[in-house]
């Protein structure tokens, strides 16, 4: 496991055991939103369990404190009501009690801060990546450029990724189409499917460099465990290392104009061998001599063509 | 002592009030009338902002776009927030402060009565300007209430928005100056700072926050204006600017702003719970110190709204720790409210019910706040419905429930009549049930991955959105009961209110007749410690 910020053992194991019941509800490693889902996804990358784990710990702490505080309140409301003949007492101060209920929260916060700091440190560490993908947000589509892989620069592999045609037609006001019918393999993909997904290998530390061309967007795939703002003029970086092959869906998470709700993200994680073949195909496609003019726009122009070619198998797959 | 201060109340409750409607209500310098104007204005804005929310919930009732175009949806989310924050919650607190602070500290009026008139009358013009953008070509602001550039600069209504925000800011700053001047200079002899009601303390601290941060907002929006119309590049990367700079400046205003909307609520609840528990507030000094600590901390946590902008590791860690620290004084306040109830002799009139609901539901909002403070988890929560659920728990069941509680608490004092307790309780139970139906499922939506500010969503989010919308419509409808109760109390109620409306009520305002005469405390009252809301304060 690449993420070593929270060392296995001690606190983590104890808390995990204590929270077993909590993590059970809705917390299975689902890659995509499920109807009636109650908790965050555990995710599918090496880092995503950090966010999930912290969420569960913090939720558990809050539930316990809530039961104690609200319990005390309800007891007070029941016992000390005038209608039961309660007579108000006179005290309004208790130093010992006040010291106790200031100190205990501080201790709880220190534990939470310790756990969170570990998660932050591993997330901030983008060193040792084997692959770089540049993500650029535009109103209202994403552009992916493959920068390097296994220490080798990649030329001309990049494409636009936007809302798939079926969702786009269905989403129009008064389209008369039922969003429930937008499905891939029985899984509803309304507004969370694209014409051409980002394809990446599993078991590889991938560095994302994220920026934007017009306004601020935010690149978010819940299964990876994080989102990162895409800001014009600024290049942010983040990383992921996906464990299981699958199709992971997300959406733009920063208000970016009228079509903000129609800017999905689909990451297709495939085994390394399959990815190598896909990348070779893409490079071959890009280097075809069929494009005499406009070399700068070559990769962009090639996108629609390649989209047709690779779309079919990709949109079929989904994480079961 | 009340009789010495209000020698004329036997003849005419409104002695001294101008008979001419225009002179009385438009040219008023009387803190009670201006307080009433603020409260009526904020109630109106609450319904306008609420109707925008109804549009949002109606569109989100089921997947697929049924009612509005996405751009109009964005206008609705933006205007809902701006109207509720600057038009409903803040003016409501200013109205309560205007009405009650002079009565609670034994002052005859606000320190700067003419400025008081001006600071109110700016508001209707500011909101007329803001709301008019919805009817202009190009439409209203649609870039979110946070106005992040470059998106907000794409709108055609930037100048209107900025001018309206400037006016609101001027109004708030003048109101805050007035409150500080009143509290520091006009207390009756013997009303030491540490004998003031907690509500007065909370407003004193809030007023300093307002003066500190409203100019920051003014600066940020002015830079937006010059970027849009005068060719500057403060936030334009292509011209050497930085879009993230806006977020830093905005949230340096914006985070204290959210405490501006909750600290007076803490004060209100700290008045109401001791009254109905018939026991002084537990840990008065700790309460005051906690409010001050929260106010201080609010200045150094702004970047927790920006955990996903790509802050350096050190920045993330600092802002995470500082944010988590706020849980300590906030926890102290909650524990103190519970301890105030413990050992009391409680009754559950409508203000108390709303105050208790405040404590429970605000605490739930605080819990999700603690979860959001943890940066690695926030990478997932950020900009999702989890955040929407969080801030509506602290703003609706927090700020607005406290305002409603305060309104019921003092309504008999304002009008001289009792409101209908039955309909007050109807209002309470409907509000408390439907507000939870409205906002609780949004936690699940956020955790499952639904971003905020989207007009349409995947069918996986359909069931909770439908529940949430039903809760929204019914919560909205419940507020009509509130209007009914107020209108009935003001114009139709026959039941006279006593001077000391509530059996356990303490504090100077209850030594006055109900309704409070037009002029009060022209002769400063004599303070008796046992008359004060929190009893004797020792060590």
JSON list of C-alpha atoms in Angstrom, two decimals, chain A residues 32-34 37 39-41 191-192 220 222 227 249-254 260-261, chain B residues 56-57 59-63 73 380-389 441-466 468-469:
[
{"chain": "A", "resi": 32, "resn": "UNK", "atom": "CA", "xyz": [-20.79, 4.56, -8.69]},
{"chain": "A", "resi": 33, "resn": "UNK", "atom": "CA", "xyz": [-23.73, 6.13, -6.88]},
{"chain": "A", "resi": 34, "resn": "UNK", "atom": "CA", "xyz": [-26.41, 3.66, -5.88]},
{"chain": "A", "resi": 37, "resn": "UNK", "atom": "CA", "xyz": [-26.76, 4.93, -0.77]},
{"chain": "A", "resi": 39, "resn": "UNK", "atom": "CA", "xyz": [-22.46, 6.49, 3.19]},
{"chain": "A", "resi": 40, "resn": "UNK", "atom": "CA", "xyz": [-19.41, 7.54, 1.27]},
{"chain": "A", "resi": 41, "resn": "UNK", "atom": "CA", "xyz": [-17.83, 5.03, -1.10]},
{"chain": "A", "resi": 191, "resn": "UNK", "atom": "CA", "xyz": [-25.58, 12.53, -16.78]},
{"chain": "A", "resi": 192, "resn": "UNK", "atom": "CA", "xyz": [-22.62, 10.43, -15.65]},
{"chain": "A", "resi": 220, "resn": "UNK", "atom": "CA", "xyz": [-13.96, 14.77, -8.97]},
{"chain": "A", "resi": 222, "resn": "UNK", "atom": "CA", "xyz": [-15.53, 9.78, -5.77]},
{"chain": "A", "resi": 227, "resn": "UNK", "atom": "CA", "xyz": [-11.47, 16.30, -5.94]},
{"chain": "A", "resi": 249, "resn": "UNK", "atom": "CA", "xyz": [-17.75, 7.95, -12.69]},
{"chain": "A", "resi": 250, "resn": "UNK", "atom": "CA", "xyz": [-17.80, 11.48, -11.35]},
{"chain": "A", "resi": 251, "resn": "UNK", "atom": "CA", "xyz": [-18.82, 15.02, -12.13]},
{"chain": "A", "resi": 252, "resn": "UNK", "atom": "CA", "xyz": [-17.50, 18.56, -12.14]},
{"chain": "A", "resi": 253, "resn": "UNK", "atom": "CA", "xyz": [-17.87, 19.82, -8.58]},
{"chain": "A", "resi": 254, "resn": "UNK", "atom": "CA", "xyz": [-17.39, 23.57, -8.93]},
{"chain": "A", "resi": 260, "resn": "UNK", "atom": "CA", "xyz": [-22.20, 22.73, -14.73]},
{"chain": "A", "resi": 261, "resn": "UNK", "atom": "CA", "xyz": [-24.51, 19.81, -14.06]},
{"chain": "B", "resi": 56, "resn": "UNK", "atom": "CA", "xyz": [-34.93, 24.86, -6.82]},
{"chain": "B", "resi": 57, "resn": "UNK", "atom": "CA", "xyz": [-36.66, 22.04, -4.96]},
{"chain": "B", "resi": 59, "resn": "UNK", "atom": "CA", "xyz": [-36.86, 21.38, -10.36]},
{"chain": "B", "resi": 60, "resn": "UNK", "atom": "CA", "xyz": [-34.95, 18.81, -8.32]},
{"chain": "B", "resi": 61, "resn": "UNK", "atom": "CA", "xyz": [-38.14, 16.90, -7.45]},
{"chain": "B", "resi": 62, "resn": "UNK", "atom": "CA", "xyz": [-37.27, 14.25, -10.01]},
{"chain": "B", "resi": 63, "resn": "UNK", "atom": "CA", "xyz": [-34.50, 13.62, -12.54]},
{"chain": "B", "resi": 73, "resn": "UNK", "atom": "CA", "xyz": [-31.66, 27.49, -12.01]},
{"chain": "B", "resi": 380, "resn": "UNK", "atom": "CA", "xyz": [-14.90, 14.09, -0.82]},
{"chain": "B", "resi": 381, "resn": "UNK", "atom": "CA", "xyz": [-17.51, 16.29, 0.91]},
{"chain": "B", "resi": 382, "resn": "UNK", "atom": "CA", "xyz": [-16.45, 19.57, -0.66]},
{"chain": "B", "resi": 383, "resn": "UNK", "atom": "CA", "xyz": [-19.05, 21.14, -2.98]},
{"chain": "B", "resi": 384, "resn": "UNK", "atom": "CA", "xyz": [-21.50, 18.27, -2.52]},
{"chain": "B", "resi": 385, "resn": "UNK", "atom": "CA", "xyz": [-24.93, 18.12, -0.94]},
{"chain": "B", "resi": 386, "resn": "UNK", "atom": "CA", "xyz": [-23.23, 17.13, 2.31]},
{"chain": "B", "resi": 387, "resn": "UNK", "atom": "CA", "xyz": [-22.10, 20.75, 2.53]},
{"chain": "B", "resi": 388, "resn": "UNK", "atom": "CA", "xyz": [-25.57, 21.96, 1.60]},
{"chain": "B", "resi": 389, "resn": "UNK", "atom": "CA", "xyz": [-27.03, 19.86, 4.41]},
{"chain": "B", "resi": 441, "resn": "UNK", "atom": "CA", "xyz": [-31.45, 13.23, 3.28]},
{"chain": "B", "resi": 442, "resn": "UNK", "atom": "CA", "xyz": [-29.10, 15.75, 1.68]},
{"chain": "B", "resi": 443, "resn": "UNK", "atom": "CA", "xyz": [-26.30, 14.31, 3.83]},
{"chain": "B", "resi": 444, "resn": "UNK", "atom": "CA", "xyz": [-26.79, 10.99, 2.07]},
{"chain": "B", "resi": 445, "resn": "UNK", "atom": "CA", "xyz": [-26.94, 12.63, -1.36]},
{"chain": "B", "resi": 446, "resn": "UNK", "atom": "CA", "xyz": [-23.63, 14.34, -0.72]},
{"chain": "B", "resi": 447, "resn": "UNK", "atom": "CA", "xyz": [-21.95, 11.20, 0.58]},
{"chain": "B", "resi": 448, "resn": "UNK", "atom": "CA", "xyz": [-23.19, 9.26, -2.44]},
{"chain": "B", "resi": 449, "resn": "UNK", "atom": "CA", "xyz": [-21.63, 11.83, -4.74]},
{"chain": "B", "resi": 450, "resn": "UNK", "atom": "CA", "xyz": [-24.17, 14.45, -5.78]},
{"chain": "B", "resi": 451, "resn": "UNK", "atom": "CA", "xyz": [-22.48, 17.82, -6.40]},
{"chain": "B", "resi": 452, "resn": "UNK", "atom": "CA", "xyz": [-24.23, 20.96, -5.23]},
{"chain": "B", "resi": 453, "resn": "UNK", "atom": "CA", "xyz": [-25.67, 23.60, -7.58]},
{"chain": "B", "resi": 454, "resn": "UNK", "atom": "CA", "xyz": [-26.66, 21.13, -10.28]},
{"chain": "B", "resi": 455, "resn": "UNK", "atom": "CA", "xyz": [-30.10, 21.43, -11.87]},
{"chain": "B", "resi": 456, "resn": "UNK", "atom": "CA", "xyz": [-30.40, 17.75, -12.72]},
{"chain": "B", "resi": 457, "resn": "UNK", "atom": "CA", "xyz": [-28.93, 14.49, -11.53]},
{"chain": "B", "resi": 458, "resn": "UNK", "atom": "CA", "xyz": [-28.51, 10.79, -12.08]},
{"chain": "B", "resi": 459, "resn": "UNK", "atom": "CA", "xyz": [-31.51, 8.63, -11.16]},
{"chain": "B", "resi": 460, "resn": "UNK", "atom": "CA", "xyz": [-29.54, 7.08, -8.29]},
{"chain": "B", "resi": 461, "resn": "UNK", "atom": "CA", "xyz": [-30.14, 10.36, -6.43]},
{"chain": "B", "resi": 462, "resn": "UNK", "atom": "CA", "xyz": [-33.86, 10.44, -7.22]},
{"chain": "B", "resi": 463, "resn": "UNK", "atom": "CA", "xyz": [-35.41, 9.03, -4.04]},
{"chain": "B", "resi": 464, "resn": "UNK", "atom": "CA", "xyz": [-33.66, 11.28, -1.53]},
{"chain": "B", "resi": 465, "resn": "UNK", "atom": "CA", "xyz": [-34.20, 14.34, -3.72]},
{"chain": "B", "resi": 466, "resn": "UNK", "atom": "CA", "xyz": [-37.89, 13.64, -3.84]},
{"chain": "B", "resi": 468, "resn": "UNK", "atom": "CA", "xyz": [-36.06, 16.46, 0.34]},
{"chain": "B", "resi": 469, "resn": "UNK", "atom": "CA", "xyz": [-38.36, 18.38, -2.02]}
]
